């Protein structure tokens, strides 16, 4: 009986080891890290070439930067920023936790950045944009190439190409201050940031800095270039 039990245990362990790669293969990666300086992927230090998956958290320390290749597009984090990658079948989706997050996208692979004030996405066609959270109810959205849309639960605002807008939110007076935020459509364990009871206000800010051109040129090059 002891011999039979040992044989069953060995067979069980071998079967488990054989199934582990199959389980990992079923989790489709979103992309890979192509630049990392003072950056974190989950709880570990981010390294160039590391694969990213839905649900992964990414962050940079003071003075750090991070860039991901996602299909033919890219996602980047500037200093002291953090985001969480989410599952979405229609577009690459990232939830901004704090700091500055930007993206470049193609027509085939649209991007979405979720913020406490709404989802920022390209209006149509290729786009390059950036979002900076400056407070719990304030952010700056910059459209470097192509128009961007700020979608707050169906309330749409357009950020024209070449412009930056400060987006602020006031609570709808018809809603109580402690009204709970509605649950979003993204099932990755990430709490949705968008509160549908905010009334957005857009204010034009200073013209985009000349230095952003060099970042745009870098993102516009082949994503395979580190």
Short mmCIF file of C-alpha atoms in Angstrom, two decimals:
data_model
loop_
_atom_site.label_atom_id
_atom_site.label_comp_id
_atom_site.label_asym_id
_atom_site.label_seq_id
_atom_site.Cartn_x
_atom_site.Cartn_y
_atom_site.Cartn_z
CA UNK A 1 0.00 0.00 0.00
CA UNK A 2 2.85 2.35 0.82
CA UNK A 3 4.40 1.74 -2.61
CA UNK A 4 1.09 2.47 -4.32
CA UNK A 5 0.66 5.69 -2.32
CA UNK A 6 4.16 6.85 -3.26
CA UNK A 7 3.50 6.12 -6.91
CA UNK A 8 0.27 8.14 -6.82
CA UNK A 9 2.03 11.06 -5.14
CA UNK A 10 4.82 11.07 -7.75
CA UNK A 11 2.27 10.95 -10.57
CA UNK A 12 0.33 13.84 -9.01
CA UNK A 13 3.45 15.99 -8.68
CA UNK A 14 4.56 15.29 -12.25
CA UNK A 15 1.10 16.14 -13.56
CA UNK A 16 1.13 19.41 -11.62
CA UNK A 17 4.50 20.39 -13.04
CA UNK A 18 3.33 19.63 -16.57
CA UNK A 19 0.19 21.76 -16.16
CA UNK A 20 1.99 24.82 -14.73
CA UNK A 21 3.36 26.05 -18.11
CA UNK A 22 -0.06 25.50 -19.67
CA UNK A 23 -1.73 27.69 -17.04
CA UNK A 24 0.88 30.43 -17.53
CA UNK A 25 0.41 30.23 -21.30
CA UNK A 26 -3.32 30.89 -20.93
CA UNK A 27 -2.62 34.32 -19.41
CA UNK A 28 -2.13 36.61 -22.40
CA UNK A 29 0.60 39.24 -21.89
CA UNK A 30 -0.14 42.89 -22.62
CA UNK A 31 3.35 43.94 -23.59
CA UNK A 32 6.89 44.39 -22.31
CA UNK A 33 9.12 46.93 -20.57
CA UNK A 34 11.43 48.75 -23.00
CA UNK A 35 12.77 51.42 -20.62
CA UNK A 36 13.06 51.41 -16.83
CA UNK A 37 14.88 53.80 -14.55
CA UNK A 38 14.01 53.82 -10.84
CA UNK A 39 10.85 51.91 -11.71
CA UNK A 40 8.83 49.09 -10.17
CA UNK A 41 6.82 46.26 -11.75
CA UNK A 42 4.62 44.92 -8.99
CA UNK A 43 6.82 44.53 -5.91
CA UNK A 44 10.02 43.99 -7.91
CA UNK A 45 12.39 46.33 -9.66
CA UNK A 46 11.38 46.73 -13.32
CA UNK A 47 13.89 45.53 -15.90
CA UNK A 48 14.02 45.97 -19.68
CA UNK A 49 12.44 42.98 -21.40
CA UNK A 50 10.09 42.08 -18.53
CA UNK A 51 6.59 41.00 -19.61
CA UNK A 52 3.53 42.81 -18.25
CA UNK A 53 0.09 41.27 -17.71
CA UNK A 54 -3.43 42.47 -16.83
CA UNK A 55 -3.57 43.43 -13.17
CA UNK A 56 0.11 44.38 -12.96
CA UNK A 57 0.98 47.59 -11.13
CA UNK A 58 3.75 49.84 -12.44
CA UNK A 59 5.37 52.80 -10.71
CA UNK A 60 8.33 55.17 -10.78
CA UNK A 61 10.24 56.82 -7.95
CA UNK A 62 11.38 60.45 -7.83
CA UNK A 63 13.38 61.09 -11.00
CA UNK A 64 12.40 57.75 -12.51
CA UNK A 65 10.88 56.90 -15.89
CA UNK A 66 9.28 53.82 -17.40
CA UNK A 67 8.12 52.90 -20.87
CA UNK A 68 6.13 49.89 -22.10
CA UNK A 69 5.69 48.54 -25.60
CA UNK A 70 2.07 47.47 -26.05
CA UNK A 71 1.47 46.10 -29.53
CA UNK A 72 2.40 48.91 -31.90
CA UNK A 73 1.82 51.57 -29.22
CA UNK A 74 3.60 52.68 -26.07
CA UNK A 75 2.74 53.69 -22.52
CA UNK A 76 5.07 55.77 -20.36
CA UNK A 77 5.31 56.97 -16.77
CA UNK A 78 7.21 60.06 -15.70
CA UNK A 79 8.72 60.72 -12.27
CA UNK A 80 6.72 59.74 -9.13
CA UNK A 81 3.88 58.11 -11.05
CA UNK A 82 1.88 54.90 -10.72
CA UNK A 83 -0.73 53.02 -12.72
CA UNK A 84 -2.45 49.64 -12.86
CA UNK A 85 -2.89 47.69 -16.09
CA UNK A 86 -6.41 46.39 -16.65
CA UNK A 87 -8.10 43.85 -18.89
CA UNK A 88 -10.24 45.25 -21.68
CA UNK A 89 -11.07 43.44 -24.92
CA UNK A 90 -11.64 46.60 -26.97
CA UNK A 91 -8.62 48.71 -25.97
CA UNK A 92 -5.49 48.78 -23.86
CA UNK A 93 -6.67 50.13 -20.51
CA UNK A 94 -4.65 51.55 -17.62
CA UNK A 95 -5.87 53.11 -14.37
CA UNK A 96 -3.79 56.12 -13.28
CA UNK A 97 -3.17 56.09 -9.54
CA UNK A 98 -1.05 59.25 -9.34
CA UNK A 99 1.49 61.28 -11.28
CA UNK A 100 1.88 61.58 -15.05
CA UNK A 101 1.06 58.85 -17.57
CA UNK A 102 1.16 59.19 -21.34
CA UNK A 103 0.61 57.03 -24.40
CA UNK A 104 1.06 56.80 -28.14
CA UNK A 105 -1.39 54.66 -30.08
CA UNK A 106 -2.24 53.49 -33.56
CA UNK A 107 -5.64 53.05 -35.17
CA UNK A 108 -5.50 49.28 -34.70
CA UNK A 109 -4.70 49.42 -30.97
CA UNK A 110 -6.53 52.23 -29.13
CA UNK A 111 -5.59 53.27 -25.61
CA UNK A 112 -7.63 54.29 -22.58
CA UNK A 113 -6.39 55.98 -19.42
CA UNK A 114 -8.85 55.83 -16.52
CA UNK A 115 -8.77 58.69 -14.01
CA UNK A 116 -10.99 59.91 -11.15
CA UNK A 117 -12.53 62.39 -13.60
CA UNK A 118 -13.18 60.10 -16.54
CA UNK A 119 -11.61 57.91 -19.20
CA UNK A 120 -9.18 59.64 -21.57
CA UNK A 121 -8.89 58.12 -25.04
CA UNK A 122 -8.10 59.13 -28.63
CA UNK A 123 -10.97 60.67 -30.55
CA UNK A 124 -10.10 58.88 -33.79
CA UNK A 125 -6.97 57.66 -35.52
CA UNK A 126 -3.41 57.65 -34.17
CA UNK A 127 -2.85 59.79 -31.10
CA UNK A 128 -0.25 60.79 -28.55
CA UNK A 129 -1.43 62.21 -25.24
CA UNK A 130 -0.56 62.68 -21.61
CA UNK A 131 -2.49 62.96 -18.35
CA UNK A 132 -1.21 64.47 -15.08
CA UNK A 133 -3.23 64.08 -11.89
CA UNK A 134 -2.77 67.28 -9.89
CA UNK A 135 -5.40 66.59 -7.23
CA UNK A 136 -8.33 64.32 -6.32
CA UNK A 137 -10.63 66.36 -8.58
CA UNK A 138 -8.19 67.94 -10.99
CA UNK A 139 -5.95 66.86 -13.85
CA UNK A 140 -4.19 68.27 -16.91
CA UNK A 141 -4.80 66.53 -20.23
CA UNK A 142 -2.44 67.27 -23.14
CA UNK A 143 -3.11 66.26 -26.74
CA UNK A 144 0.23 66.24 -28.56
CA UNK A 145 -1.05 64.45 -31.66
CA UNK A 146 -4.69 63.91 -32.55
CA UNK A 147 -7.72 64.99 -30.51
CA UNK A 148 -8.43 63.34 -27.16
CA UNK A 149 -11.77 62.63 -25.51
CA UNK A 150 -12.50 62.85 -21.77
CA UNK A 151 -15.47 60.55 -21.17
CA UNK A 152 -17.10 60.88 -17.74
CA UNK A 153 -19.90 58.32 -17.87
CA UNK A 154 -21.11 59.55 -21.25
CA UNK A 155 -20.33 63.24 -20.64
CA UNK A 156 -17.83 63.85 -23.46
CA UNK A 157 -15.26 66.66 -23.70
CA UNK A 158 -12.77 67.10 -26.55
CA UNK A 159 -9.13 68.16 -26.07
CA UNK A 160 -7.97 69.48 -29.49
CA UNK A 161 -4.59 68.48 -30.90
CA UNK A 162 -1.79 70.74 -29.73
CA UNK A 163 -3.71 71.92 -26.65
CA UNK A 164 -3.58 71.28 -22.91
CA UNK A 165 -6.63 71.65 -20.67
CA UNK A 166 -7.03 71.66 -16.92
CA UNK A 167 -9.99 69.44 -16.10
CA UNK A 168 -11.71 70.05 -12.76
CA UNK A 169 -14.82 68.52 -11.24
CA UNK A 170 -17.66 69.77 -9.07
CA UNK A 171 -20.09 67.39 -7.40
CA UNK A 172 -23.53 67.35 -8.96
CA UNK A 173 -25.73 69.29 -6.45
CA UNK A 174 -28.48 66.73 -6.96
CA UNK A 175 -26.25 64.02 -5.48
CA UNK A 176 -25.31 63.64 -1.78
CA UNK A 177 -21.60 64.23 -0.99
CA UNK A 178 -21.07 60.61 0.03
CA UNK A 179 -22.75 59.02 -2.98
CA UNK A 180 -21.00 55.80 -3.87
CA UNK A 181 -19.20 55.60 -7.20
CA UNK A 182 -20.70 53.19 -9.68
CA UNK A 183 -18.84 49.97 -10.49
CA UNK A 184 -17.00 50.04 -13.80
CA UNK A 185 -16.92 47.47 -16.61
CA UNK A 186 -13.34 46.27 -16.07
CA UNK A 187 -13.18 42.97 -14.21
CA UNK A 188 -9.56 42.84 -13.05
CA UNK A 189 -9.93 43.56 -9.36
CA UNK A 190 -9.09 47.22 -9.98
CA UNK A 191 -11.66 49.59 -8.51
CA UNK A 192 -13.02 51.98 -11.16
CA UNK A 193 -11.95 55.56 -10.61
CA UNK A 194 -14.69 57.34 -12.50
CA UNK A 195 -17.46 58.99 -10.47
CA UNK A 196 -20.51 59.57 -12.72
CA UNK A 197 -21.81 62.40 -10.51
CA UNK A 198 -18.99 64.84 -11.32
CA UNK A 199 -19.67 67.85 -13.53
CA UNK A 200 -16.48 68.55 -15.48
CA UNK A 201 -15.07 71.97 -16.30
CA UNK A 202 -12.28 72.48 -18.83
CA UNK A 203 -9.89 75.42 -18.80
CA UNK A 204 -7.16 75.97 -21.40
CA UNK A 205 -3.66 76.15 -19.94
CA UNK A 206 -0.29 77.24 -21.31
CA UNK A 207 0.87 76.17 -24.76
CA UNK A 208 2.68 72.83 -24.77
CA UNK A 209 6.36 73.07 -23.90
CA UNK A 210 8.87 72.72 -26.74
CA UNK A 211 10.54 69.90 -24.82
CA UNK A 212 7.52 67.67 -25.35
CA UNK A 213 8.43 67.49 -29.03
CA UNK A 214 11.50 65.42 -28.26
CA UNK A 215 9.47 62.98 -26.16
CA UNK A 216 6.91 62.74 -28.93
CA UNK A 217 9.64 62.04 -31.49
CA UNK A 218 11.03 59.28 -29.30
CA UNK A 219 7.62 57.66 -28.89
CA UNK A 220 6.94 57.98 -32.62
CA UNK A 221 9.99 55.88 -33.48
CA UNK A 222 9.84 52.10 -33.74
CA UNK A 223 8.73 50.59 -30.41
CA UNK A 224 11.51 48.02 -30.82
CA UNK A 225 14.08 50.76 -30.27
CA UNK A 226 15.03 50.83 -26.56
#
